[in-house]
Amino acid sequence: MTSHAPIVRAVELANLADERIRLVDGERTRDRLFQGHLSWRRLRSGLSLHCSDCQLQDFATQTEARPHLNFILFLQGRSEVSYDGRPFTFGTSGTAGEGVTIALNEPMLFARRARRGQRIRKVSVSLAPEWFESSGFDGQAQLKALLQGNYRPLNVMRWQPSPRLLTLAEQVLHPGCGNRLLENLYLESRALEIAGEALSLMTRQPTQAVPNLRPHEHQRIRRTLELLHSGEADGWSLEDIAHEVGCCASTLQRQFQAAKGTSLFEYQRQRKLQQAREALERQGVSVGQAAWIAGYSSAANFSTAFKRAFGISPKQVRARL
């Protein structure tokens, strides 16, 4: 990234994104957040395109994400995000790229953590419900299943992008048309081609129906999440948590899997690993202390799990301080 690349500061971020993004870390309006090229475009009603080719600084953001179907092509770098507290690390540390599809079926709090020195190159195509309705696709059974995520509030799929998709992403990052109208038409055609090929990959995969949760079951999951995020349930067994929320262990496990797309303890494991990473970066704790925060008695086992989750070892995180 050259020193002549554009700089995006905190005060400019919300205007660029055209959405209510809140900075929760690095809030000084003169702070440098990105250096490079960053764009959000609404190509037509319900169809938007976000492109990033930039170097990151340390900051965190939050926004209220509305229902949409999102196709993300990561060409370089990783992205640490969460939906209603459920953590994910997307992207690639190599050259193969990664494709991610996110079907969000109800509003959720979306949070992102950026790391200083990280390079990110990605393209994101977002289709909102109004795009499907205006395009006449809302009645298609397969698309409905994708949008509803088999009745889950959030459905996430990872896939290997084809060489054609990677080429399309590069074209979107560097359109070079000059004329704004022609450029928008060019980008819209490429965005729809990206969405079309990604949808084709998804519809070829078998799906299994997941039971819809009743209102009181959603309330049970919310109470479970409160216990996990408050730390009150640290060290509890599945049976202890189930007793606290008024059901048996097997019922809680099934309902949690349906609501969050992962098991309760895998969710807790990923959340605690994220806490350990933040302690390493912000407080400079030792690897042993970070292992304890994440609930590991063995620093070696913690390091293995940490590297599998984030693509970097705890010692490498501490070395950046």
PDB file of C-alpha atoms in Angstrom:
ATOM      1  CA  MET A   1       0.000   0.000   0.000  1.00  0.00           C
ATOM      2  CA  THR A   2       1.630   3.270  -1.111  1.00  0.00           C
ATOM      3  CA  SER A   3       1.791   6.425   0.988  1.00  0.00           C
ATOM      4  CA  HIS A   4      -0.318   8.151  -1.699  1.00  0.00           C
ATOM      5  CA  ALA A   5      -3.317   5.849  -1.170  1.00  0.00           C
ATOM      6  CA  PRO A   6      -6.470   7.611   0.113  1.00  0.00           C
ATOM      7  CA  ILE A   7      -6.955   7.798   3.877  1.00  0.00           C
ATOM      8  CA  VAL A   8     -10.364   7.221   5.490  1.00  0.00           C
ATOM      9  CA  ARG A   9     -10.810   8.750   8.935  1.00  0.00           C
ATOM     10  CA  ALA A  10     -13.424   8.016  11.581  1.00  0.00           C
ATOM     11  CA  VAL A  11     -15.530  11.082  10.804  1.00  0.00           C
ATOM     12  CA  GLU A  12     -15.840   9.995   7.158  1.00  0.00           C
ATOM     13  CA  LEU A  13     -16.841   6.376   7.703  1.00  0.00           C
ATOM     14  CA  ALA A  14     -20.610   6.759   8.197  1.00  0.00           C
ATOM     15  CA  ASN A  15     -20.892   9.000   5.126  1.00  0.00           C
ATOM     16  CA  LEU A  16     -19.041   6.489   2.977  1.00  0.00           C
ATOM     17  CA  ALA A  17     -21.078   3.529   4.193  1.00  0.00           C
ATOM     18  CA  ASP A  18     -24.480   5.245   3.999  1.00  0.00           C
ATOM     19  CA  GLU A  19     -25.579   3.378   7.121  1.00  0.00           C
ATOM     20  CA  ARG A  20     -25.504   3.896  10.883  1.00  0.00           C
ATOM     21  CA  ILE A  21     -22.073   2.592  11.772  1.00  0.00           C
ATOM     22  CA  ARG A  22     -20.916   3.321  15.317  1.00  0.00           C
ATOM     23  CA  LEU A  23     -17.281   3.362  16.325  1.00  0.00           C
ATOM     24  CA  VAL A  24     -16.878   1.600  19.671  1.00  0.00           C
ATOM     25  CA  ASP A  25     -13.077   1.801  19.730  1.00  0.00           C
ATOM     26  CA  GLY A  26     -10.918   4.482  18.108  1.00  0.00           C
ATOM     27  CA  GLU A  27     -13.649   7.112  18.386  1.00  0.00           C
ATOM     28  CA  ARG A  28     -11.586  10.257  17.848  1.00  0.00           C
ATOM     29  CA  THR A  29     -12.924  11.777  14.651  1.00  0.00           C
ATOM     30  CA  ARG A  30      -9.409  12.409  13.298  1.00  0.00           C
ATOM     31  CA  ASP A  31      -8.340   8.795  13.755  1.00  0.00           C
ATOM     32  CA  ARG A  32      -7.094   7.058  10.613  1.00  0.00           C
ATOM     33  CA  LEU A  33      -9.117   3.862  10.087  1.00  0.00           C
ATOM     34  CA  PHE A  34      -8.203   2.746   6.570  1.00  0.00           C
ATOM     35  CA  GLN A  35      -5.608   3.596   3.966  1.00  0.00           C
ATOM     36  CA  GLY A  36      -6.538   2.511   0.478  1.00  0.00           C
ATOM     37  CA  HIS A  37      -9.685   2.181  -1.571  1.00  0.00           C
ATOM     38  CA  LEU A  38     -13.052   1.638   0.111  1.00  0.00           C
ATOM     39  CA  SER A  39     -16.526   1.988  -1.408  1.00  0.00           C
ATOM     40  CA  TRP A  40     -20.181   1.231  -0.789  1.00  0.00           C
ATOM     41  CA  ARG A  41     -22.593   1.539  -3.720  1.00  0.00           C
ATOM     42  CA  ARG A  42     -26.324   1.058  -3.959  1.00  0.00           C
ATOM     43  CA  LEU A  43     -26.670  -0.174  -7.538  1.00  0.00           C
ATOM     44  CA  ARG A  44     -30.453  -0.442  -7.432  1.00  0.00           C
ATOM     45  CA  SER A  45     -33.189  -1.015  -4.850  1.00  0.00           C
ATOM     46  CA  GLY A  46     -32.119  -3.949  -2.694  1.00  0.00           C
ATOM     47  CA  LEU A  47     -28.780  -4.485  -4.492  1.00  0.00           C
ATOM     48  CA  SER A  48     -25.599  -3.025  -3.013  1.00  0.00           C
ATOM     49  CA  LEU A  49     -21.875  -3.521  -3.492  1.00  0.00           C
ATOM     50  CA  HIS A  50     -19.053  -3.023  -0.991  1.00  0.00           C
ATOM     51  CA  CYS A  51     -15.392  -3.130  -2.043  1.00  0.00           C
ATOM     52  CA  SER A  52     -12.261  -2.981   0.118  1.00  0.00           C
ATOM     53  CA  ASP A  53      -8.631  -2.832  -0.946  1.00  0.00           C
ATOM     54  CA  CYS A  54      -6.934  -1.218   2.007  1.00  0.00           C
ATOM     55  CA  GLN A  55      -4.647  -1.361   5.022  1.00  0.00           C
ATOM     56  CA  LEU A  56      -6.370  -1.386   8.417  1.00  0.00           C
ATOM     57  CA  GLN A  57      -5.767   0.325  11.760  1.00  0.00           C
ATOM     58  CA  ASP A  58      -6.994  -0.821  15.199  1.00  0.00           C
ATOM     59  CA  PHE A  59     -10.687  -0.047  15.630  1.00  0.00           C
ATOM     60  CA  ALA A  60     -14.070  -1.671  16.230  1.00  0.00           C
ATOM     61  CA  THR A  61     -17.486  -0.833  14.786  1.00  0.00           C
ATOM     62  CA  GLN A  62     -21.099  -1.829  15.347  1.00  0.00           C
ATOM     63  CA  THR A  63     -24.240  -1.451  13.283  1.00  0.00           C
ATOM     64  CA  GLU A  64     -27.755  -2.889  13.152  1.00  0.00           C
ATOM     65  CA  ALA A  65     -27.747  -5.360  10.260  1.00  0.00           C
ATOM     66  CA  ARG A  66     -31.059  -5.805   8.465  1.00  0.00           C
ATOM     67  CA  PRO A  67     -32.241  -8.993   6.707  1.00  0.00           C
ATOM     68  CA  HIS A  68     -30.282  -9.693   3.525  1.00  0.00           C
ATOM     69  CA  LEU A  69     -28.446 -12.334   1.545  1.00  0.00           C
ATOM     70  CA  ASN A  70     -24.758 -11.470   1.326  1.00  0.00           C
ATOM     71  CA  PHE A  71     -22.040 -12.970  -0.889  1.00  0.00           C
ATOM     72  CA  ILE A  72     -18.482 -12.075   0.143  1.00  0.00           C
ATOM     73  CA  LEU A  73     -15.341 -12.887  -1.816  1.00  0.00           C
ATOM     74  CA  PHE A  74     -12.138 -12.606   0.215  1.00  0.00           C
ATOM     75  CA  LEU A  75      -9.088 -12.211  -2.013  1.00  0.00           C
ATOM     76  CA  GLN A  76      -6.680 -11.346   0.792  1.00  0.00           C
ATOM     77  CA  GLY A  77      -6.864 -10.948   4.557  1.00  0.00           C
ATOM     78  CA  ARG A  78      -9.223 -11.947   7.322  1.00  0.00           C
ATOM     79  CA  SER A  79     -12.261 -10.296   8.871  1.00  0.00           C
ATOM     80  CA  GLU A  80     -13.286 -10.741  12.524  1.00  0.00           C
ATOM     81  CA  VAL A  81     -17.003 -10.142  12.971  1.00  0.00           C
ATOM     82  CA  SER A  82     -19.915 -11.159  15.174  1.00  0.00           C
ATOM     83  CA  TYR A  83     -23.699 -11.318  14.826  1.00  0.00           C
ATOM     84  CA  ASP A  84     -25.517 -10.803  18.129  1.00  0.00           C
ATOM     85  CA  GLY A  85     -22.314 -11.852  19.884  1.00  0.00           C
ATOM     86  CA  ARG A  86     -21.702 -14.990  17.822  1.00  0.00           C
ATOM     87  CA  PRO A  87     -18.091 -14.674  16.554  1.00  0.00           C
ATOM     88  CA  PHE A  88     -16.760 -15.555  13.107  1.00  0.00           C
ATOM     89  CA  THR A  89     -13.400 -15.188  11.394  1.00  0.00           C
ATOM     90  CA  PHE A  90     -13.763 -15.056   7.614  1.00  0.00           C
ATOM     91  CA  GLY A  91     -11.135 -14.777   4.912  1.00  0.00           C
ATOM     92  CA  THR A  92      -7.871 -16.338   3.897  1.00  0.00           C
ATOM     93  CA  SER A  93      -4.208 -16.275   4.815  1.00  0.00           C
ATOM     94  CA  GLY A  94      -3.202 -17.723   1.434  1.00  0.00           C
ATOM     95  CA  THR A  95      -3.864 -16.976  -2.225  1.00  0.00           C
ATOM     96  CA  ALA A  96      -6.816 -19.310  -2.884  1.00  0.00           C
ATOM     97  CA  GLY A  97      -9.464 -16.890  -1.600  1.00  0.00           C
ATOM     98  CA  GLU A  98     -12.612 -17.726   0.332  1.00  0.00           C
ATOM     99  CA  GLY A  99     -16.288 -17.306  -0.438  1.00  0.00           C
ATOM    100  CA  VAL A 100     -18.818 -16.696   2.330  1.00  0.00           C
ATOM    101  CA  THR A 101     -22.599 -16.544   2.052  1.00  0.00           C
ATOM    102  CA  ILE A 102     -24.590 -15.010   4.892  1.00  0.00           C
ATOM    103  CA  ALA A 103     -28.375 -15.299   5.032  1.00  0.00           C
ATOM    104  CA  LEU A 104     -29.654 -12.960   7.742  1.00  0.00           C
ATOM    105  CA  ASN A 105     -33.372 -13.321   8.393  1.00  0.00           C
ATOM    106  CA  GLU A 106     -33.927 -10.922  11.281  1.00  0.00           C
ATOM    107  CA  PRO A 107     -32.178  -7.744  12.487  1.00  0.00           C
ATOM    108  CA  MET A 108     -28.996  -8.403  14.461  1.00  0.00           C
ATOM    109  CA  LEU A 109     -26.194  -6.388  16.008  1.00  0.00           C
ATOM    110  CA  PHE A 110     -23.225  -6.673  13.647  1.00  0.00           C
ATOM    111  CA  ALA A 111     -19.782  -5.951  15.104  1.00  0.00           C
ATOM    112  CA  ARG A 112     -16.369  -5.894  13.486  1.00  0.00           C
ATOM    113  CA  ARG A 113     -12.835  -5.720  14.898  1.00  0.00           C
ATOM    114  CA  ALA A 114     -10.013  -4.443  12.650  1.00  0.00           C
ATOM    115  CA  ARG A 115      -6.327  -5.046  13.368  1.00  0.00           C
ATOM    116  CA  ARG A 116      -3.495  -2.627  12.645  1.00  0.00           C
ATOM    117  CA  GLY A 117      -1.272  -3.594   9.734  1.00  0.00           C
ATOM    118  CA  GLN A 118      -3.772  -6.033   8.253  1.00  0.00           C
ATOM    119  CA  ARG A 119      -4.386  -5.861   4.493  1.00  0.00           C
ATOM    120  CA  ILE A 120      -7.894  -6.674   3.324  1.00  0.00           C
ATOM    121  CA  ARG A 121      -9.062  -7.167  -0.251  1.00  0.00           C
ATOM    122  CA  LYS A 122     -12.676  -8.240  -0.580  1.00  0.00           C
ATOM    123  CA  VAL A 123     -15.890  -7.736  -2.536  1.00  0.00           C
ATOM    124  CA  SER A 124     -19.337  -8.027  -0.978  1.00  0.00           C
ATOM    125  CA  VAL A 125     -22.632  -8.250  -2.893  1.00  0.00           C
ATOM    126  CA  SER A 126     -25.769  -7.773  -0.786  1.00  0.00           C
ATOM    127  CA  LEU A 127     -29.313  -8.649  -1.865  1.00  0.00           C
ATOM    128  CA  ALA A 128     -32.145  -7.366   0.332  1.00  0.00           C
ATOM    129  CA  PRO A 129     -35.672  -8.865   0.318  1.00  0.00           C
ATOM    130  CA  GLU A 130     -36.976  -6.033  -1.910  1.00  0.00           C
ATOM    131  CA  TRP A 131     -34.553  -7.051  -4.672  1.00  0.00           C
ATOM    132  CA  PHE A 132     -35.961 -10.588  -4.727  1.00  0.00           C
ATOM    133  CA  GLU A 133     -39.514  -9.234  -4.692  1.00  0.00           C
ATOM    134  CA  SER A 134     -38.936  -6.762  -7.542  1.00  0.00           C
ATOM    135  CA  SER A 135     -37.129  -9.444  -9.563  1.00  0.00           C
ATOM    136  CA  GLY A 136     -39.968 -11.950  -9.184  1.00  0.00           C
ATOM    137  CA  PHE A 137     -37.954 -14.470  -7.183  1.00  0.00           C
ATOM    138  CA  ASP A 138     -39.839 -14.269  -3.892  1.00  0.00           C
ATOM    139  CA  GLY A 139     -42.023 -17.242  -4.764  1.00  0.00           C
ATOM    140  CA  GLN A 140     -39.169 -19.597  -5.625  1.00  0.00           C
ATOM    141  CA  ALA A 141     -39.004 -22.398  -3.059  1.00  0.00           C
ATOM    142  CA  GLN A 142     -35.213 -22.783  -3.201  1.00  0.00           C
ATOM    143  CA  LEU A 143     -34.562 -19.076  -2.783  1.00  0.00           C
ATOM    144  CA  LYS A 144     -37.043 -18.900   0.075  1.00  0.00           C
ATOM    145  CA  ALA A 145     -35.178 -21.722   1.801  1.00  0.00           C
ATOM    146  CA  LEU A 146     -31.902 -19.831   1.366  1.00  0.00           C
ATOM    147  CA  LEU A 147     -33.311 -16.546   2.624  1.00  0.00           C
ATOM    148  CA  GLN A 148     -34.941 -18.211   5.612  1.00  0.00           C
ATOM    149  CA  GLY A 149     -31.793 -20.189   6.311  1.00  0.00           C
ATOM    150  CA  ASN A 150     -33.830 -23.327   6.970  1.00  0.00           C
ATOM    151  CA  TYR A 151     -35.730 -21.254   9.544  1.00  0.00           C
ATOM    152  CA  ARG A 152     -32.596 -20.029  11.313  1.00  0.00           C
ATOM    153  CA  PRO A 153     -32.157 -16.337  12.111  1.00  0.00           C
ATOM    154  CA  LEU A 154     -28.617 -16.592  10.718  1.00  0.00           C
ATOM    155  CA  ASN A 155     -27.236 -19.061   8.208  1.00  0.00           C
ATOM    156  CA  VAL A 156     -23.547 -19.000   7.189  1.00  0.00           C
ATOM    157  CA  MET A 157     -21.945 -21.034   4.401  1.00  0.00           C
ATOM    158  CA  ARG A 158     -18.286 -21.077   3.342  1.00  0.00           C
ATOM    159  CA  TRP A 159     -17.218 -22.196  -0.102  1.00  0.00           C
ATOM    160  CA  GLN A 160     -14.243 -22.179  -2.457  1.00  0.00           C
ATOM    161  CA  PRO A 161     -14.673 -19.524  -5.167  1.00  0.00           C
ATOM    162  CA  SER A 162     -14.040 -20.530  -8.757  1.00  0.00           C
ATOM    163  CA  PRO A 163     -11.315 -18.853 -10.843  1.00  0.00           C
ATOM    164  CA  ARG A 164     -14.115 -17.019 -12.681  1.00  0.00           C
ATOM    165  CA  LEU A 165     -15.441 -15.554  -9.424  1.00  0.00           C
ATOM    166  CA  LEU A 166     -11.976 -14.402  -8.393  1.00  0.00           C
ATOM    167  CA  THR A 167     -11.571 -12.714 -11.784  1.00  0.00           C
ATOM    168  CA  LEU A 168     -14.944 -10.995 -11.379  1.00  0.00           C
ATOM    169  CA  ALA A 169     -13.911  -9.746  -7.949  1.00  0.00           C
ATOM    170  CA  GLU A 170     -10.716  -8.230  -9.370  1.00  0.00           C
ATOM    171  CA  GLN A 171     -12.761  -6.528 -12.099  1.00  0.00           C
ATOM    172  CA  VAL A 172     -15.104  -5.054  -9.499  1.00  0.00           C
ATOM    173  CA  LEU A 173     -12.189  -3.763  -7.415  1.00  0.00           C
ATOM    174  CA  HIS A 174     -10.709  -2.003 -10.464  1.00  0.00           C
ATOM    175  CA  PRO A 175     -13.571  -1.083 -12.856  1.00  0.00           C
ATOM    176  CA  GLY A 176     -11.686   1.700 -14.691  1.00  0.00           C
ATOM    177  CA  CYS A 177     -14.710   2.914 -16.691  1.00  0.00           C
ATOM    178  CA  GLY A 178     -14.430   6.643 -15.983  1.00  0.00           C
ATOM    179  CA  ASN A 179     -18.075   7.427 -16.776  1.00  0.00           C
ATOM    180  CA  ARG A 180     -20.197   7.066 -13.608  1.00  0.00           C
ATOM    181  CA  LEU A 181     -23.291   5.714 -15.406  1.00  0.00           C
ATOM    182  CA  LEU A 182     -21.315   3.186 -17.427  1.00  0.00           C
ATOM    183  CA  GLU A 183     -19.371   2.192 -14.331  1.00  0.00           C
ATOM    184  CA  ASN A 184     -22.579   1.527 -12.373  1.00  0.00           C
ATOM    185  CA  LEU A 185     -23.935  -0.637 -15.222  1.00  0.00           C
ATOM    186  CA  TYR A 186     -20.627  -2.487 -15.393  1.00  0.00           C
ATOM    187  CA  LEU A 187     -20.556  -3.068 -11.630  1.00  0.00           C
ATOM    188  CA  GLU A 188     -24.204  -4.164 -11.541  1.00  0.00           C
ATOM    189  CA  SER A 189     -23.591  -6.785 -14.226  1.00  0.00           C
ATOM    190  CA  ARG A 190     -20.556  -8.115 -12.362  1.00  0.00           C
ATOM    191  CA  ALA A 191     -22.348  -8.062  -8.990  1.00  0.00           C
ATOM    192  CA  LEU A 192     -25.262 -10.076 -10.386  1.00  0.00           C
ATOM    193  CA  GLU A 193     -22.875 -12.547 -11.989  1.00  0.00           C
ATOM    194  CA  ILE A 194     -21.120 -13.020  -8.636  1.00  0.00           C
ATOM    195  CA  ALA A 195     -24.478 -13.558  -6.893  1.00  0.00           C
ATOM    196  CA  GLY A 196     -25.675 -15.921  -9.622  1.00  0.00           C
ATOM    197  CA  GLU A 197     -22.654 -18.204  -9.480  1.00  0.00           C
ATOM    198  CA  ALA A 198     -22.652 -18.215  -5.679  1.00  0.00           C
ATOM    199  CA  LEU A 199     -26.369 -19.075  -5.618  1.00  0.00           C
ATOM    200  CA  SER A 200     -25.699 -21.866  -8.081  1.00  0.00           C
ATOM    201  CA  LEU A 201     -23.091 -23.318  -5.732  1.00  0.00           C
ATOM    202  CA  MET A 202     -25.509 -23.146  -2.811  1.00  0.00           C
ATOM    203  CA  THR A 203     -28.552 -24.646  -4.529  1.00  0.00           C
ATOM    204  CA  ARG A 204     -26.516 -27.704  -5.523  1.00  0.00           C
ATOM    205  CA  GLN A 205     -25.923 -28.503  -1.853  1.00  0.00           C
ATOM    206  CA  PRO A 206     -28.525 -30.587   0.035  1.00  0.00           C
ATOM    207  CA  THR A 207     -30.289 -28.897   2.935  1.00  0.00           C
ATOM    208  CA  GLN A 208     -31.972 -30.297   6.016  1.00  0.00           C
ATOM    209  CA  ALA A 209     -34.985 -28.701   7.614  1.00  0.00           C
ATOM    210  CA  VAL A 210     -34.528 -27.347  11.132  1.00  0.00           C
ATOM    211  CA  PRO A 211     -37.595 -27.039  13.382  1.00  0.00           C
ATOM    212  CA  ASN A 212     -38.919 -23.512  13.819  1.00  0.00           C
ATOM    213  CA  LEU A 213     -38.645 -22.245  17.389  1.00  0.00           C
ATOM    214  CA  ARG A 214     -41.651 -21.001  19.327  1.00  0.00           C
ATOM    215  CA  PRO A 215     -41.572 -17.607  21.090  1.00  0.00           C
ATOM    216  CA  HIS A 216     -40.878 -19.127  24.516  1.00  0.00           C
ATOM    217  CA  GLU A 217     -38.036 -21.162  23.003  1.00  0.00           C
ATOM    218  CA  HIS A 218     -36.478 -18.007  21.531  1.00  0.00           C
ATOM    219  CA  GLN A 219     -36.774 -16.479  25.013  1.00  0.00           C
ATOM    220  CA  ARG A 220     -34.972 -19.508  26.438  1.00  0.00           C
ATOM    221  CA  ILE A 221     -32.111 -19.013  23.962  1.00  0.00           C
ATOM    222  CA  ARG A 222     -31.893 -15.314  24.842  1.00  0.00           C
ATOM    223  CA  ARG A 223     -31.663 -16.226  28.541  1.00  0.00           C
ATOM    224  CA  THR A 224     -28.970 -18.798  27.740  1.00  0.00           C
ATOM    225  CA  LEU A 225     -26.955 -16.168  25.864  1.00  0.00           C
ATOM    226  CA  GLU A 226     -27.262 -13.804  28.831  1.00  0.00           C
ATOM    227  CA  LEU A 227     -25.803 -16.497  31.090  1.00  0.00           C
ATOM    228  CA  LEU A 228     -22.924 -17.134  28.701  1.00  0.00           C
ATOM    229  CA  HIS A 229     -22.048 -13.503  28.022  1.00  0.00           C
ATOM    230  CA  SER A 230     -22.296 -12.404  31.655  1.00  0.00           C
ATOM    231  CA  GLY A 231     -19.789 -15.070  32.717  1.00  0.00           C
ATOM    232  CA  GLU A 232     -22.278 -16.487  35.208  1.00  0.00           C
ATOM    233  CA  ALA A 233     -22.292 -19.853  33.431  1.00  0.00           C
ATOM    234  CA  ASP A 234     -18.496 -20.169  33.195  1.00  0.00           C
ATOM    235  CA  GLY A 235     -17.629 -23.669  34.377  1.00  0.00           C
ATOM    236  CA  TRP A 236     -21.243 -24.873  34.288  1.00  0.00           C
ATOM    237  CA  SER A 237     -22.178 -28.148  32.646  1.00  0.00           C
ATOM    238  CA  LEU A 238     -24.825 -28.339  29.928  1.00  0.00           C
ATOM    239  CA  GLU A 239     -27.178 -29.831  32.521  1.00  0.00           C
ATOM    240  CA  ASP A 240     -26.588 -26.868  34.870  1.00  0.00           C
ATOM    241  CA  ILE A 241     -27.424 -24.354  32.139  1.00  0.00           C
ATOM    242  CA  ALA A 242     -30.471 -26.343  31.016  1.00  0.00           C
ATOM    243  CA  HIS A 243     -31.775 -26.483  34.593  1.00  0.00           C
ATOM    244  CA  GLU A 244     -31.347 -22.711  34.933  1.00  0.00           C
ATOM    245  CA  VAL A 245     -33.385 -22.011  31.767  1.00  0.00           C
ATOM    246  CA  GLY A 246     -36.063 -24.586  32.541  1.00  0.00           C
ATOM    247  CA  CYS A 247     -35.535 -27.548  30.233  1.00  0.00           C
ATOM    248  CA  CYS A 248     -33.517 -30.736  29.836  1.00  0.00           C
ATOM    249  CA  ALA A 249     -30.017 -30.779  28.349  1.00  0.00           C
ATOM    250  CA  SER A 250     -31.005 -32.444  25.065  1.00  0.00           C
ATOM    251  CA  THR A 251     -33.805 -29.916  24.481  1.00  0.00           C
ATOM    252  CA  LEU A 252     -31.498 -26.967  25.102  1.00  0.00           C
ATOM    253  CA  GLN A 253     -28.816 -28.403  22.823  1.00  0.00           C
ATOM    254  CA  ARG A 254     -31.313 -28.956  20.001  1.00  0.00           C
ATOM    255  CA  GLN A 255     -32.910 -25.515  20.328  1.00  0.00           C
ATOM    256  CA  PHE A 256     -29.555 -23.730  20.606  1.00  0.00           C
ATOM    257  CA  GLN A 257     -28.282 -25.530  17.502  1.00  0.00           C
ATOM    258  CA  ALA A 258     -31.439 -24.500  15.630  1.00  0.00           C
ATOM    259  CA  ALA A 259     -31.161 -20.863  16.717  1.00  0.00           C
ATOM    260  CA  LYS A 260     -27.412 -20.333  16.328  1.00  0.00           C
ATOM    261  CA  GLY A 261     -26.294 -22.980  13.860  1.00  0.00           C
ATOM    262  CA  THR A 262     -23.704 -24.352  16.276  1.00  0.00           C
ATOM    263  CA  SER A 263     -23.617 -26.254  19.542  1.00  0.00           C
ATOM    264  CA  LEU A 264     -23.788 -24.353  22.812  1.00  0.00           C
ATOM    265  CA  PHE A 265     -20.277 -25.273  23.880  1.00  0.00           C
ATOM    266  CA  GLU A 266     -18.747 -24.580  20.468  1.00  0.00           C
ATOM    267  CA  TYR A 267     -20.357 -21.125  20.646  1.00  0.00           C
ATOM    268  CA  GLN A 268     -18.932 -20.635  24.145  1.00  0.00           C
ATOM    269  CA  ARG A 269     -15.509 -21.921  23.083  1.00  0.00           C
ATOM    270  CA  GLN A 270     -15.285 -19.449  20.195  1.00  0.00           C
ATOM    271  CA  ARG A 271     -16.492 -16.589  22.399  1.00  0.00           C
ATOM    272  CA  LYS A 272     -13.879 -17.333  25.070  1.00  0.00           C
ATOM    273  CA  LEU A 273     -11.124 -17.558  22.456  1.00  0.00           C
ATOM    274  CA  GLN A 274     -12.155 -14.108  21.233  1.00  0.00           C
ATOM    275  CA  GLN A 275     -11.971 -12.801  24.817  1.00  0.00           C
ATOM    276  CA  ALA A 276      -8.490 -14.287  25.159  1.00  0.00           C
ATOM    277  CA  ARG A 277      -7.353 -12.600  21.950  1.00  0.00           C
ATOM    278  CA  GLU A 278      -8.619  -9.221  23.134  1.00  0.00           C
ATOM    279  CA  ALA A 279      -6.800  -9.697  26.462  1.00  0.00           C
ATOM    280  CA  LEU A 280      -3.570 -10.490  24.607  1.00  0.00           C
ATOM    281  CA  GLU A 281      -3.893  -7.427  22.392  1.00  0.00           C
ATOM    282  CA  ARG A 282      -5.281  -4.869  24.819  1.00  0.00           C
ATOM    283  CA  GLN A 283      -3.813  -5.915  28.163  1.00  0.00           C
ATOM    284  CA  GLY A 284      -0.646  -7.739  27.098  1.00  0.00           C
ATOM    285  CA  VAL A 285      -1.430 -10.792  29.231  1.00  0.00           C
ATOM    286  CA  SER A 286       0.824 -13.837  28.983  1.00  0.00           C
ATOM    287  CA  VAL A 287      -0.109 -16.832  26.845  1.00  0.00           C
ATOM    288  CA  GLY A 288      -0.767 -18.802  30.048  1.00  0.00           C
ATOM    289  CA  GLN A 289      -3.139 -16.119  31.333  1.00  0.00           C
ATOM    290  CA  ALA A 290      -4.899 -16.005  27.966  1.00  0.00           C
ATOM    291  CA  ALA A 291      -5.309 -19.791  28.082  1.00  0.00           C
ATOM    292  CA  TRP A 292      -6.947 -19.461  31.512  1.00  0.00           C
ATOM    293  CA  ILE A 293      -9.322 -16.771  30.184  1.00  0.00           C
ATOM    294  CA  ALA A 294     -10.326 -19.099  27.347  1.00  0.00           C
ATOM    295  CA  GLY A 295     -10.887 -21.976  29.783  1.00  0.00           C
ATOM    296  CA  TYR A 296      -7.858 -24.083  28.820  1.00  0.00           C
ATOM    297  CA  SER A 297      -5.657 -25.741  31.435  1.00  0.00           C
ATOM    298  CA  SER A 298      -2.988 -26.460  28.805  1.00  0.00           C
ATOM    299  CA  ALA A 299      -1.265 -23.532  27.085  1.00  0.00           C
ATOM    300  CA  ALA A 300      -0.270 -25.862  24.232  1.00  0.00           C
ATOM    301  CA  ASN A 301      -3.874 -26.933  23.594  1.00  0.00           C
ATOM    302  CA  PHE A 302      -4.952 -23.296  23.810  1.00  0.00           C
ATOM    303  CA  SER A 303      -2.324 -22.249  21.258  1.00  0.00           C
ATOM    304  CA  THR A 304      -3.476 -24.957  18.851  1.00  0.00           C
ATOM    305  CA  ALA A 305      -7.140 -23.932  19.163  1.00  0.00           C
ATOM    306  CA  PHE A 306      -6.234 -20.239  18.917  1.00  0.00           C
ATOM    307  CA  LYS A 307      -4.261 -20.686  15.696  1.00  0.00           C
ATOM    308  CA  ARG A 308      -7.035 -22.809  14.191  1.00  0.00           C
ATOM    309  CA  ALA A 309      -9.561 -20.067  14.968  1.00  0.00           C
ATOM    310  CA  PHE A 310      -7.556 -16.977  13.949  1.00  0.00           C
ATOM    311  CA  GLY A 311      -4.766 -18.198  11.677  1.00  0.00           C
ATOM    312  CA  ILE A 312      -2.105 -16.759  13.990  1.00  0.00           C
ATOM    313  CA  SER A 313      -0.534 -17.989  17.232  1.00  0.00           C
ATOM    314  CA  PRO A 314      -0.973 -16.245  20.621  1.00  0.00           C
ATOM    315  CA  LYS A 315       2.781 -15.510  20.686  1.00  0.00           C
ATOM    316  CA  GLN A 316       2.513 -13.752  17.329  1.00  0.00           C
ATOM    317  CA  VAL A 317      -0.322 -11.604  18.678  1.00  0.00           C
ATOM    318  CA  ARG A 318       1.785 -10.599  21.693  1.00  0.00           C
ATOM    319  CA  ALA A 319       4.767  -9.866  19.426  1.00  0.00           C
ATOM    320  CA  ARG A 320       2.744  -7.094  17.764  1.00  0.00           C
ATOM    321  CA  LEU A 321       2.465  -5.109  21.014  1.00  0.00           C
TER     322      LEU A 321
END
